[in-house]
Coordinates of C-alpha atoms in Angstrom, one line a residue:
Chain A
M27 CA 94.7 191.5 87.3
P28 CA 94.0 188.0 88.5
I29 CA 91.6 186.0 86.5
H30 CA 88.9 185.0 89.0
E31 CA 86.9 182.6 86.8
K32 CA 89.6 180.5 85.2
H33 CA 87.3 177.6 84.8
L34 CA 85.3 179.6 82.3
I35 CA 88.3 179.9 79.9
R36 CA 88.5 177.1 77.4
P37 CA 92.0 176.3 76.2
E38 CA 91.0 176.9 72.6
N39 CA 90.0 180.4 73.4
I40 CA 93.5 181.4 74.6
K41 CA 95.4 183.0 71.8
S42 CA 99.0 183.9 72.0
H43 CA 101.5 185.1 69.4
D44 CA 105.2 184.5 69.5
K45 CA 105.8 187.9 68.0
L46 CA 103.3 190.7 68.1
V47 CA 103.7 194.4 67.5
M48 CA 100.7 196.8 68.0
D49 CA 101.0 200.5 67.2
G50 CA 104.7 200.1 66.9
I51 CA 105.0 198.6 70.4
D52 CA 106.5 195.2 70.7
I53 CA 104.3 193.2 73.0
S54 CA 105.8 189.8 72.2
G55 CA 105.9 187.2 75.0
H56 CA 103.1 186.7 77.5
W57 CA 101.8 190.2 76.8
S58 CA 100.4 188.8 73.6
T59 CA 98.1 186.3 75.3
F60 CA 94.4 187.0 74.6
I61 CA 91.2 185.3 75.6
E62 CA 88.8 185.1 72.7
T63 CA 85.1 185.9 73.3
R64 CA 83.1 183.0 74.6
V65 CA 79.6 184.4 74.1
V66 CA 76.5 182.4 73.1
K67 CA 75.2 184.4 70.1
D68 CA 72.0 182.6 69.2
Y69 CA 69.7 179.7 69.9
N70 CA 68.9 176.9 67.4
E71 CA 65.2 176.6 67.9
S72 CA 64.9 173.4 66.0
L73 CA 67.6 171.5 67.9
Q74 CA 65.2 169.8 70.3
D75 CA 63.0 168.7 67.4
E76 CA 66.0 167.4 65.5
I77 CA 67.2 165.3 68.4
A78 CA 63.7 164.1 69.0
A79 CA 63.4 162.9 65.4
L80 CA 66.4 160.5 65.8
P81 CA 66.0 157.1 67.4
G82 CA 66.4 157.4 71.2
G83 CA 65.8 161.1 71.4
E84 CA 62.0 160.9 71.3
Y85 CA 61.4 161.8 74.9
V86 CA 64.0 164.5 75.5
H87 CA 61.2 167.1 76.0
R88 CA 60.1 165.4 79.2
C89 CA 63.2 166.2 81.1
W90 CA 62.8 168.4 84.2
Q91 CA 66.5 168.6 85.0
C92 CA 66.6 166.6 88.2
G93 CA 70.1 165.4 87.4
S94 CA 69.5 161.7 88.3
C95 CA 71.0 160.6 85.0
T96 CA 74.3 162.4 85.6
N97 CA 74.3 161.2 89.2
A98 CA 73.9 157.6 88.0
C99 CA 76.3 157.9 85.1
T100 CA 79.2 155.5 84.8
V101 CA 81.2 157.8 82.5
N102 CA 80.5 160.8 84.6
A103 CA 82.2 159.1 87.6
I104 CA 85.4 159.0 85.5
N105 CA 85.0 162.2 83.6
P106 CA 83.0 165.0 85.3
D107 CA 82.6 166.8 81.9
F108 CA 80.4 163.9 80.7
N109 CA 77.1 165.3 81.9
P110 CA 73.9 164.0 80.3
R111 CA 71.7 166.4 82.2
Y112 CA 73.6 169.4 81.0
W113 CA 73.5 168.3 77.4
I114 CA 69.8 167.6 77.6
Y115 CA 69.4 171.1 78.9
L116 CA 71.4 172.5 76.0
I117 CA 69.4 170.5 73.5
R118 CA 66.1 171.7 75.1
M119 CA 67.2 175.4 75.1
G120 CA 68.7 175.2 71.6
M121 CA 72.3 176.1 72.7
E122 CA 73.9 174.3 69.8
S123 CA 77.2 176.1 70.1
E124 CA 77.7 174.9 73.6
L125 CA 76.7 171.4 72.8
L126 CA 79.3 171.3 70.0
R127 CA 82.0 172.1 72.5
D128 CA 81.5 168.7 73.9
K129 CA 81.2 166.8 70.6
D130 CA 84.4 164.8 71.4
I131 CA 83.0 163.3 74.6
I132 CA 79.2 162.9 74.0
W133 CA 79.8 159.6 72.0
Q134 CA 81.7 158.1 75.0
C135 CA 78.4 156.9 76.5
V136 CA 78.9 153.2 77.4
S137 CA 75.1 152.5 77.2
C138 CA 75.1 151.0 80.7
N139 CA 71.5 152.4 80.9
K140 CA 71.7 153.3 84.6
C141 CA 70.3 156.7 83.6
T142 CA 67.4 155.0 81.9
Y143 CA 66.5 153.1 85.1
V144 CA 66.7 156.1 87.4
C145 CA 65.1 158.7 85.2
P146 CA 61.7 159.7 86.8
R147 CA 60.4 161.1 83.6
E148 CA 61.3 158.3 81.2
V149 CA 63.5 160.5 79.1
A150 CA 65.8 157.6 78.3
P151 CA 69.0 159.7 78.5
E152 CA 71.0 156.9 77.1
G153 CA 68.8 157.1 74.0
V154 CA 69.3 160.9 73.9
M155 CA 73.1 160.3 74.0
K156 CA 72.8 157.9 71.1
A157 CA 70.6 160.3 69.2
T158 CA 73.0 163.2 69.9
A159 CA 76.0 161.2 68.7
H160 CA 74.0 160.3 65.6
W161 CA 73.0 164.0 65.1
L162 CA 76.7 165.0 65.4
E163 CA 77.6 162.5 62.8
L164 CA 74.8 163.4 60.4
K165 CA 75.6 167.1 60.7
G166 CA 79.2 166.4 59.9
H167 CA 80.6 167.4 63.2
T168 CA 82.4 164.1 63.7
P169 CA 85.0 163.5 60.9
Q170 CA 85.6 160.0 59.8
S171 CA 88.2 158.1 61.8
P172 CA 89.8 154.7 61.2
S173 CA 87.3 153.2 63.5
T174 CA 84.3 154.6 61.7
I175 CA 85.8 153.5 58.4
F176 CA 86.3 150.0 59.8
D177 CA 82.7 149.9 61.0
D178 CA 81.5 151.0 57.5
V179 CA 83.6 148.4 55.7
F180 CA 82.5 145.7 58.1
S181 CA 78.8 146.5 57.9
T182 CA 78.8 147.1 54.2
Q183 CA 80.2 143.6 53.6
V184 CA 77.7 142.0 56.0
I185 CA 74.8 143.7 54.2
E186 CA 76.2 142.8 50.8
T187 CA 77.0 139.1 51.4
G188 CA 75.5 138.1 54.7
K189 CA 78.9 137.0 55.8
I190 CA 82.3 138.3 56.8
E191 CA 85.4 137.4 55.0
D192 CA 88.2 138.7 57.2
S193 CA 90.9 139.2 54.6
L194 CA 88.6 141.3 52.5
V195 CA 87.6 143.4 55.5
V196 CA 91.2 144.0 56.2
R197 CA 92.1 144.7 52.6
N198 CA 89.2 147.2 52.1
F199 CA 90.0 148.8 55.4
F200 CA 93.7 149.2 54.5
Q201 CA 92.7 150.6 51.1
R202 CA 90.2 153.1 52.5
T203 CA 92.6 154.3 55.2
G204 CA 95.4 154.6 52.6
Q205 CA 97.6 152.0 54.2
S206 CA 99.9 149.9 52.1
L207 CA 99.4 146.1 52.1
T208 CA 103.1 145.6 51.9
Q209 CA 104.0 146.9 55.3
D210 CA 106.7 145.0 57.0
W211 CA 104.7 144.0 60.0
L212 CA 101.9 142.7 57.8
I213 CA 104.1 140.7 55.6
E214 CA 105.7 139.2 58.8
M215 CA 102.3 138.4 60.2
V216 CA 101.1 136.6 57.0
K217 CA 104.4 134.7 56.9
R218 CA 103.9 133.4 60.4
M219 CA 100.3 132.6 59.8
V220 CA 101.4 130.5 56.8
A221 CA 104.0 128.8 59.0
H222 CA 101.8 128.0 62.0
L223 CA 98.2 127.8 60.9
P224 CA 96.7 124.3 60.2
V225 CA 96.8 123.5 56.5
K226 CA 93.1 123.0 56.3
M227 CA 92.4 126.5 57.7
L228 CA 94.9 128.0 55.3
M229 CA 93.2 126.4 52.4
A230 CA 89.8 127.6 53.6
L231 CA 91.2 131.1 53.9
G232 CA 92.7 130.9 50.4
I233 CA 89.5 129.6 48.9
A234 CA 87.5 132.3 50.6
T235 CA 89.8 135.0 49.2
V236 CA 89.1 133.8 45.7
L237 CA 85.5 132.5 45.9
R238 CA 83.9 135.0 48.3
P239 CA 81.5 133.2 50.6
R240 CA 77.9 134.3 50.5
T241 CA 74.9 133.4 52.5
K242 CA 72.6 131.3 50.3
N243 CA 69.7 133.3 48.9
W244 CA 70.9 136.4 50.6
G245 CA 69.7 138.8 47.9
G246 CA 66.2 139.3 49.3
A247 CA 67.5 140.0 52.8
R248 CA 70.2 142.4 51.4
D249 CA 67.6 144.4 49.4
A250 CA 65.3 144.6 52.4
I251 CA 68.1 145.8 54.7
K252 CA 69.3 148.3 52.2
E253 CA 65.9 149.6 51.6
Y254 CA 65.2 150.0 55.3
V255 CA 68.6 151.7 56.0
A256 CA 68.0 154.1 53.1
E257 CA 64.5 154.8 54.2
Q258 CA 65.6 155.5 57.8
D259 CA 68.5 157.6 56.7
A260 CA 66.3 159.7 54.4
H261 CA 63.8 160.1 57.2
H262 CA 66.5 161.3 59.7
R263 CA 68.3 163.5 57.2
K264 CA 65.0 165.1 56.3
A265 CA 64.2 165.9 59.9
L266 CA 67.6 167.6 60.2
G267 CA 67.1 169.5 57.0
L268 CA 69.8 167.6 55.2
E269 CA 69.9 166.1 51.7
S270 CA 69.2 162.4 51.6
L271 CA 71.9 160.0 50.7
V272 CA 70.1 159.1 47.5
E273 CA 70.1 162.8 46.5
M274 CA 73.8 163.0 47.5
A275 CA 74.6 159.9 45.4
K276 CA 72.9 161.6 42.4
L277 CA 75.0 164.7 42.9
E278 CA 78.1 162.6 43.2
A279 CA 77.1 160.5 40.1
A280 CA 76.9 163.8 38.2
A281 CA 80.5 164.6 39.1
P282 CA 83.2 162.1 38.2
F283 CA 84.5 160.3 41.3
K284 CA 86.2 157.1 42.3
Q285 CA 84.5 154.8 44.8
A286 CA 87.0 153.8 47.3
A287 CA 85.1 151.0 48.9
E288 CA 84.0 147.9 47.0
Chain B
M19 CA 28.3 204.1 114.8
N20 CA 25.6 204.3 112.2
A21 CA 27.5 206.4 109.7
P22 CA 28.5 204.6 106.5
V23 CA 31.9 202.9 106.0
L24 CA 34.3 204.8 103.8
I25 CA 36.1 202.7 101.2
V26 CA 39.0 204.3 99.4
G27 CA 39.7 202.8 96.0
G28 CA 37.5 200.8 93.6
G29 CA 39.7 197.9 92.7
P30 CA 39.2 194.2 93.5
A31 CA 39.7 194.8 97.3
G32 CA 37.5 197.8 97.5
L33 CA 34.8 196.2 95.4
A34 CA 34.9 193.1 97.6
A35 CA 34.7 195.3 100.8
A36 CA 31.8 197.3 99.4
H37 CA 29.9 194.1 98.4
A38 CA 30.5 192.5 101.7
L39 CA 29.2 195.5 103.6
S40 CA 26.2 195.9 101.3
S41 CA 25.4 192.2 101.6
V42 CA 24.8 192.7 105.4
G43 CA 23.0 196.0 104.8
R44 CA 25.7 198.3 106.0
P45 CA 25.8 201.6 104.1
N46 CA 29.1 202.4 102.5
I47 CA 30.7 205.0 100.4
L48 CA 33.1 203.9 97.7
V49 CA 35.5 206.6 96.6
E50 CA 37.4 206.2 93.4
K51 CA 39.8 208.8 92.0
M52 CA 39.4 207.6 88.4
D53 CA 36.3 207.8 86.2
R54 CA 35.7 204.0 86.4
L55 CA 35.6 201.3 89.0
G56 CA 37.6 198.1 88.6
G57 CA 41.1 199.2 89.6
A58 CA 44.3 197.9 87.8
P59 CA 42.7 195.0 86.0
I60 CA 40.2 197.3 84.3
L61 CA 42.2 200.6 84.2
S62 CA 45.3 198.9 82.8
G63 CA 43.4 196.7 80.4
Y64 CA 44.4 193.2 81.7
A65 CA 43.4 190.3 79.4
K66 CA 42.8 186.9 80.9
L67 CA 43.4 186.7 84.6
V68 CA 45.5 184.2 86.5
P69 CA 44.5 181.6 87.6
S70 CA 40.8 181.6 86.5
G71 CA 41.5 182.3 82.9
E72 CA 38.5 184.6 82.8
W73 CA 38.7 187.9 81.0
A74 CA 39.3 190.8 83.4
K75 CA 36.5 192.8 81.9
D76 CA 34.1 189.9 82.6
A77 CA 35.4 188.8 86.0
I78 CA 36.2 192.3 87.5
G79 CA 33.4 193.8 85.4
G80 CA 31.0 191.5 87.3
M81 CA 32.2 192.7 90.6
V82 CA 31.8 196.3 89.4
S83 CA 28.2 195.9 88.3
R84 CA 27.4 194.0 91.5
V85 CA 28.5 197.1 93.4
M86 CA 27.0 199.6 91.0
D87 CA 23.6 197.9 91.1
N88 CA 23.4 197.9 94.9
K89 CA 22.0 201.1 96.4
T90 CA 23.6 200.4 99.7
T91 CA 27.0 201.4 98.2
D92 CA 27.3 205.1 97.4
V93 CA 29.8 205.2 94.5
R94 CA 31.7 208.5 94.1
L95 CA 33.9 208.5 90.9
N96 CA 36.6 211.1 90.2
T97 CA 36.8 211.6 93.9
T98 CA 39.6 211.7 96.4
V99 CA 39.8 212.3 100.1
K100 CA 41.4 215.5 101.1
S101 CA 41.3 215.2 104.9
F102 CA 40.2 212.6 107.4
D103 CA 39.6 213.4 111.1
G104 CA 37.8 212.1 114.1
Q105 CA 37.5 209.0 116.2
P106 CA 36.4 205.4 115.4
G107 CA 32.7 205.4 114.8
N108 CA 32.7 209.1 114.2
F109 CA 35.1 210.2 111.4
S110 CA 34.5 213.0 109.0
A111 CA 36.2 213.2 105.6
V112 CA 36.4 216.1 103.2
L113 CA 36.3 215.1 99.6
N114 CA 38.0 216.9 96.7
D115 CA 34.6 218.4 95.6
G116 CA 34.4 220.2 98.9
T117 CA 31.7 218.0 100.5
T118 CA 32.1 216.6 103.9
I119 CA 30.9 213.1 104.7
A120 CA 30.6 211.2 108.0
A121 CA 32.1 207.8 108.3
S122 CA 32.2 205.2 111.0
A123 CA 35.3 203.5 109.7
A124 CA 37.6 203.6 106.7
I125 CA 39.0 200.8 104.5
L126 CA 42.0 201.8 102.4
T127 CA 42.1 199.7 99.2
T128 CA 44.3 202.1 97.4
G129 CA 46.3 199.5 95.5
F130 CA 49.7 199.7 93.9
T131 CA 51.4 201.4 91.0
H132 CA 53.0 199.4 88.2
F133 CA 56.8 199.7 88.2
D134 CA 57.9 202.2 85.6
S135 CA 60.5 200.5 83.4
I136 CA 62.1 203.9 82.7
N137 CA 63.7 203.4 86.1
K138 CA 65.7 200.4 84.7
P139 CA 67.2 202.2 81.6
E140 CA 69.8 199.5 80.8
W141 CA 67.0 197.2 79.8
G142 CA 65.9 199.4 76.9
F143 CA 62.4 200.5 77.8
G144 CA 61.8 203.9 76.4
L145 CA 64.8 203.6 74.1
F146 CA 63.5 200.9 71.8
P147 CA 59.8 200.7 70.9
D148 CA 59.8 196.9 70.8
V149 CA 60.7 196.8 74.5
V150 CA 57.3 196.6 76.2
T151 CA 55.9 195.7 79.6
T152 CA 53.6 192.9 80.6
T153 CA 50.9 195.5 80.9
Q154 CA 51.3 196.5 77.3
V155 CA 51.1 192.8 76.2
E156 CA 48.0 192.4 78.3
Q157 CA 46.5 195.4 76.4
M158 CA 47.5 193.9 73.0
F159 CA 45.4 190.8 74.0
S160 CA 42.5 192.6 75.6
S161 CA 42.2 195.1 72.8
G162 CA 42.0 192.3 70.3
K163 CA 44.9 193.7 68.2
G164 CA 47.1 190.7 69.1
V165 CA 50.8 190.5 69.8
H166 CA 52.9 192.8 67.6
C167 CA 56.1 194.8 67.6
P168 CA 55.1 198.4 68.2
S169 CA 57.9 199.7 65.9
D170 CA 56.4 198.4 62.7
G171 CA 53.5 196.2 63.6
R172 CA 55.1 192.9 62.6
T173 CA 54.4 189.8 64.5
P174 CA 57.4 188.7 66.5
K175 CA 59.3 185.5 65.7
R176 CA 61.1 185.5 69.0
V177 CA 60.1 187.1 72.3
A178 CA 62.1 187.4 75.5
I179 CA 60.3 188.0 78.8
L180 CA 62.6 189.5 81.5
L181 CA 61.4 188.7 85.0
C182 CA 61.9 190.7 88.1
V183 CA 61.9 194.1 86.4
G184 CA 61.4 196.4 89.4
S185 CA 61.3 193.5 91.9
R186 CA 64.0 191.9 94.0
D187 CA 66.4 194.6 92.8
R188 CA 68.4 196.2 95.5
Q189 CA 70.1 198.4 93.0
I190 CA 67.0 200.4 92.5
G191 CA 65.6 200.0 96.0
R192 CA 63.0 197.4 95.2
E193 CA 63.7 194.6 97.6
W194 CA 60.4 192.9 97.4
C195 CA 59.1 190.0 95.2
S196 CA 56.0 191.2 93.4
K197 CA 54.6 187.7 93.7
I198 CA 52.5 187.5 90.5
C199 CA 54.9 188.4 87.7
C200 CA 56.3 184.9 87.2
T201 CA 52.8 183.4 86.8
V202 CA 51.6 186.3 84.7
S203 CA 54.6 185.9 82.5
A204 CA 54.1 182.2 82.1
N205 CA 50.5 182.9 81.2
I206 CA 51.5 185.6 78.7
A207 CA 54.1 183.2 77.2
M208 CA 51.4 180.5 76.7
E209 CA 49.0 183.1 75.2
I210 CA 51.7 184.2 72.7
R211 CA 52.5 180.6 71.8
E212 CA 48.8 179.9 71.3
E213 CA 48.3 183.0 69.1
L214 CA 51.6 182.8 67.2
P215 CA 52.7 179.1 67.1
D216 CA 55.9 180.1 65.1
C217 CA 57.0 182.5 67.7
H218 CA 59.4 181.2 70.3
V219 CA 59.2 182.6 73.8
Y220 CA 62.1 182.7 76.3
I221 CA 61.7 183.6 79.9
Y222 CA 64.8 184.9 81.6
Y223 CA 64.6 184.4 85.3
M224 CA 66.7 184.4 88.5
D225 CA 64.2 182.2 90.3
I226 CA 60.7 181.1 89.3
R227 CA 58.0 181.8 91.9
T228 CA 54.8 180.3 90.5
F229 CA 53.8 179.7 94.0
G230 CA 51.2 177.3 95.4
L231 CA 49.0 175.5 93.0
L232 CA 50.2 177.7 90.1
E233 CA 53.3 175.5 89.7
Q234 CA 51.7 172.8 87.6
K235 CA 49.2 175.0 85.8
Y236 CA 51.7 177.6 84.7
Y237 CA 55.3 176.6 85.2
W238 CA 55.2 173.1 84.0
R239 CA 52.3 173.5 81.5
S240 CA 54.0 176.4 79.8
Q241 CA 57.1 174.2 79.2
E242 CA 55.5 170.9 78.5
E243 CA 52.5 171.9 76.5
F244 CA 53.6 175.2 75.1
K245 CA 57.4 174.7 74.7
V246 CA 58.2 177.9 76.5
K247 CA 61.9 178.1 77.4
Y248 CA 63.1 179.2 80.8
I249 CA 66.7 180.5 80.9
K250 CA 68.3 181.2 84.2
A251 CA 70.3 184.3 83.6
R252 CA 71.3 187.7 84.7
I253 CA 70.5 190.3 82.1
A254 CA 72.9 193.1 81.8
E255 CA 71.4 195.2 79.0
V256 CA 69.1 195.3 76.1
T257 CA 70.4 197.0 73.0
S258 CA 69.7 197.0 69.3
N259 CA 71.5 196.1 66.1
G260 CA 69.3 198.3 64.1
S261 CA 66.8 195.7 63.1
Q262 CA 66.5 193.5 66.2
L263 CA 66.9 193.8 69.9
I264 CA 69.9 192.2 71.5
V265 CA 69.6 190.8 75.0
K266 CA 73.0 190.7 76.7
G267 CA 73.7 189.0 79.9
E268 CA 75.0 185.8 81.4
D269 CA 73.4 182.4 81.3
T270 CA 74.1 181.4 84.9
L271 CA 73.5 177.7 84.3
V272 CA 75.7 177.4 81.3
K273 CA 78.1 179.9 82.9
R274 CA 78.5 181.8 79.6
P275 CA 77.8 185.3 78.4
I276 CA 74.9 185.6 75.9
T277 CA 74.0 188.1 73.3
I278 CA 70.8 186.8 71.7
P279 CA 68.7 188.6 69.1
F280 CA 65.0 189.1 69.8
D281 CA 62.1 190.8 68.0
M282 CA 60.4 191.8 71.2
V283 CA 61.4 192.1 74.8
V284 CA 58.8 192.1 77.5
H285 CA 59.5 193.5 81.0
A286 CA 57.6 191.6 83.7
V287 CA 57.0 194.8 85.7
G288 CA 56.6 194.5 89.4
M289 CA 54.3 196.3 91.9
D290 CA 55.5 199.5 93.4
P291 CA 53.7 201.1 96.4
N292 CA 51.0 203.4 95.2
V293 CA 52.8 206.6 94.1
D294 CA 50.3 208.6 96.3
N295 CA 51.1 206.5 99.4
L296 CA 52.9 209.4 101.3
T297 CA 49.8 211.6 100.8
I298 CA 47.4 208.8 101.7
A299 CA 49.5 208.0 104.8
S300 CA 49.5 211.7 106.0
I301 CA 45.7 212.2 105.3
F302 CA 44.6 209.0 107.1
G303 CA 47.4 209.0 109.7
V304 CA 48.5 205.5 108.9
K305 CA 52.1 204.2 108.9
L306 CA 54.0 202.9 105.9
E307 CA 56.2 199.9 106.2
P308 CA 59.9 200.3 105.1
N309 CA 59.2 199.7 101.4
G310 CA 56.4 202.3 101.3
F311 CA 53.3 200.1 101.4
I312 CA 50.7 200.7 104.0
D313 CA 51.7 198.9 107.2
R314 CA 49.4 196.3 108.8
K315 CA 49.2 196.5 112.6
N316 CA 49.4 192.7 113.0
T317 CA 49.3 189.5 111.2
Y318 CA 47.1 187.3 113.4
G319 CA 44.9 189.7 115.2
I320 CA 42.2 192.0 113.6
M321 CA 42.5 191.5 109.9
G322 CA 43.5 194.6 108.0
A323 CA 44.0 196.7 111.1
T324 CA 46.4 199.7 110.7
N325 CA 48.1 201.7 113.4
R326 CA 45.1 204.0 113.5
E327 CA 42.0 202.5 115.1
G328 CA 39.0 202.5 112.8
V329 CA 41.1 202.6 109.6
F330 CA 41.7 199.3 107.9
V331 CA 43.7 198.3 104.8
A332 CA 43.3 195.6 102.3
G333 CA 44.7 194.4 99.0
S334 CA 47.9 195.5 97.2
A335 CA 48.0 198.7 99.3
T336 CA 49.7 196.4 101.9
G337 CA 52.2 195.0 99.5
P338 CA 52.3 193.0 96.2
E339 CA 49.1 190.9 96.2
T340 CA 47.1 188.7 93.9
I341 CA 43.6 189.6 92.8
D342 CA 42.2 186.6 94.7
D343 CA 43.9 187.5 98.0
S344 CA 43.0 191.2 97.5
I345 CA 39.3 190.2 97.3
A346 CA 39.6 188.0 100.4
Q347 CA 41.4 190.8 102.3
G348 CA 38.7 193.3 101.2
Q349 CA 36.1 191.1 102.6
A350 CA 38.1 190.5 105.8
A351 CA 38.6 194.2 106.3
A352 CA 34.9 194.7 105.9
M353 CA 34.3 192.1 108.6
S354 CA 36.9 193.8 110.9
A355 CA 35.1 197.2 110.4
L356 CA 31.7 195.6 111.2
G357 CA 33.1 193.9 114.3
M358 CA 34.6 197.2 115.5
M359 CA 31.3 199.0 115.1
N360 CA 29.4 196.1 116.8
I361 CA 31.6 196.5 119.8
G362 CA 31.2 200.2 119.7
M363 CA 27.5 200.0 119.6
A364 CA 27.4 197.5 122.4
A365 CA 29.4 200.0 124.5
E366 CA 27.0 202.9 123.7

């Protein structure tokens, strides 16, 4: 029988077995291809409130599905699956399972804000994309990747010292991503840097590695930033029904663990 | 031409016709088969009406007492017409109590019958007690008992309202749109959200027809103020997992099958032709249109005229109709009857 609505079948729903025997009958080969059920089983009634609790998502409830955002969208022009209107609909109706299917493309918003300008209801779809990406992250749907680890290492250092010391960023990043500092290409790069960089700059780099540069009197700013970040994070996690980072830290402190980052 | 005008049916259209005739001093007889006047809004226990928001018992009750208090209208309850003969200006009708009355004209305001959801068995009505109709939910409000699941009396946490039950459904020979169910459902959804703020209401629709000025007041307001959710879907069946109802179908916007659990499912039942329309048509010698409602002779000529001269029709006897328009049509039919008699008297 031909499959009339092939576009409804997601690749991950197609299951095939190299070898399959059912009731003593060998149905190996293409006979063993099955399409898994693709049914929406429930609504998450708090989804809209959760997105609305995150920065950028505040006005998602205003949407009346005109589609101007998707029509204006820079990314949609390249990837038709990138559809802000559709995601806003899923958020408003609480269709979490459908939203999660697109978790690997939602974050691709380039924040050009064309949608923000065309939206007749001031939904700020770009903000909703941001909030949704944030939601996916907080809910643990987006695993850490080298780039998120780099961001974390970078921002942690800025917050701690008010400055960036490149070699420390690189070393911490390599450590947290489990990469060796004695890789051939890295050694080669350092060698060439030593050979070609001006002596003054090399000395500055060397000094910075030992005496880590700090912004003068940074402590007050650092504490204020940390407090604000923790406060916001606690606020967002609470809205999503998640434990706050402080609570998580307490739980982690109770169990022995080794902090990877400095 | 001096005989009273016979009005058949004491709902909004009939009450409006009676009041209109009485207000110009024209004697009329209002025949009602039930023991009370008021028609569907009263007999079926509607709660707050669309779009006025007034309680049916106040709004339609006011129309009833206005007619009851006026001696120009001769109200006959528990009465039906058995035969109707004669010519315009000179009809005679035999009632079910055996009496014969003279009538100069007749206005049929015989109304509609609520669609019986039993005729849509796949949507669970009659199988599961928590599948109810909009009429039943109206009664939950008007009786003061509040919204509850009939099975065990619990207040629902999640309600589905299925639109177009017995409307726009060729499968079961109901090709018409019943006009009012979208708006009534939006109204009910808002009332449920108001009474039970923790209860989420989903409306499953194929199109939303909150026509005219009702769009803002019901369609948008229900979404923006009351967070009612509208899901464009085709519902295949309503089943049960033992503790909850399961609505199965296809979300046609997301293009995905759905099987969603609900505590209560409400059928937005449509308006069928009055089940007695074949009898009424043969007694009064009026034609029915293809769907079984009483046919109007024209649209732009004499308001409410039927194929039989001297017999007029108004309200939901002609097809799905709102209360407001039924009232307007009742009054228009009264005017048509008066006009006909005026011409008749001038000729005499």
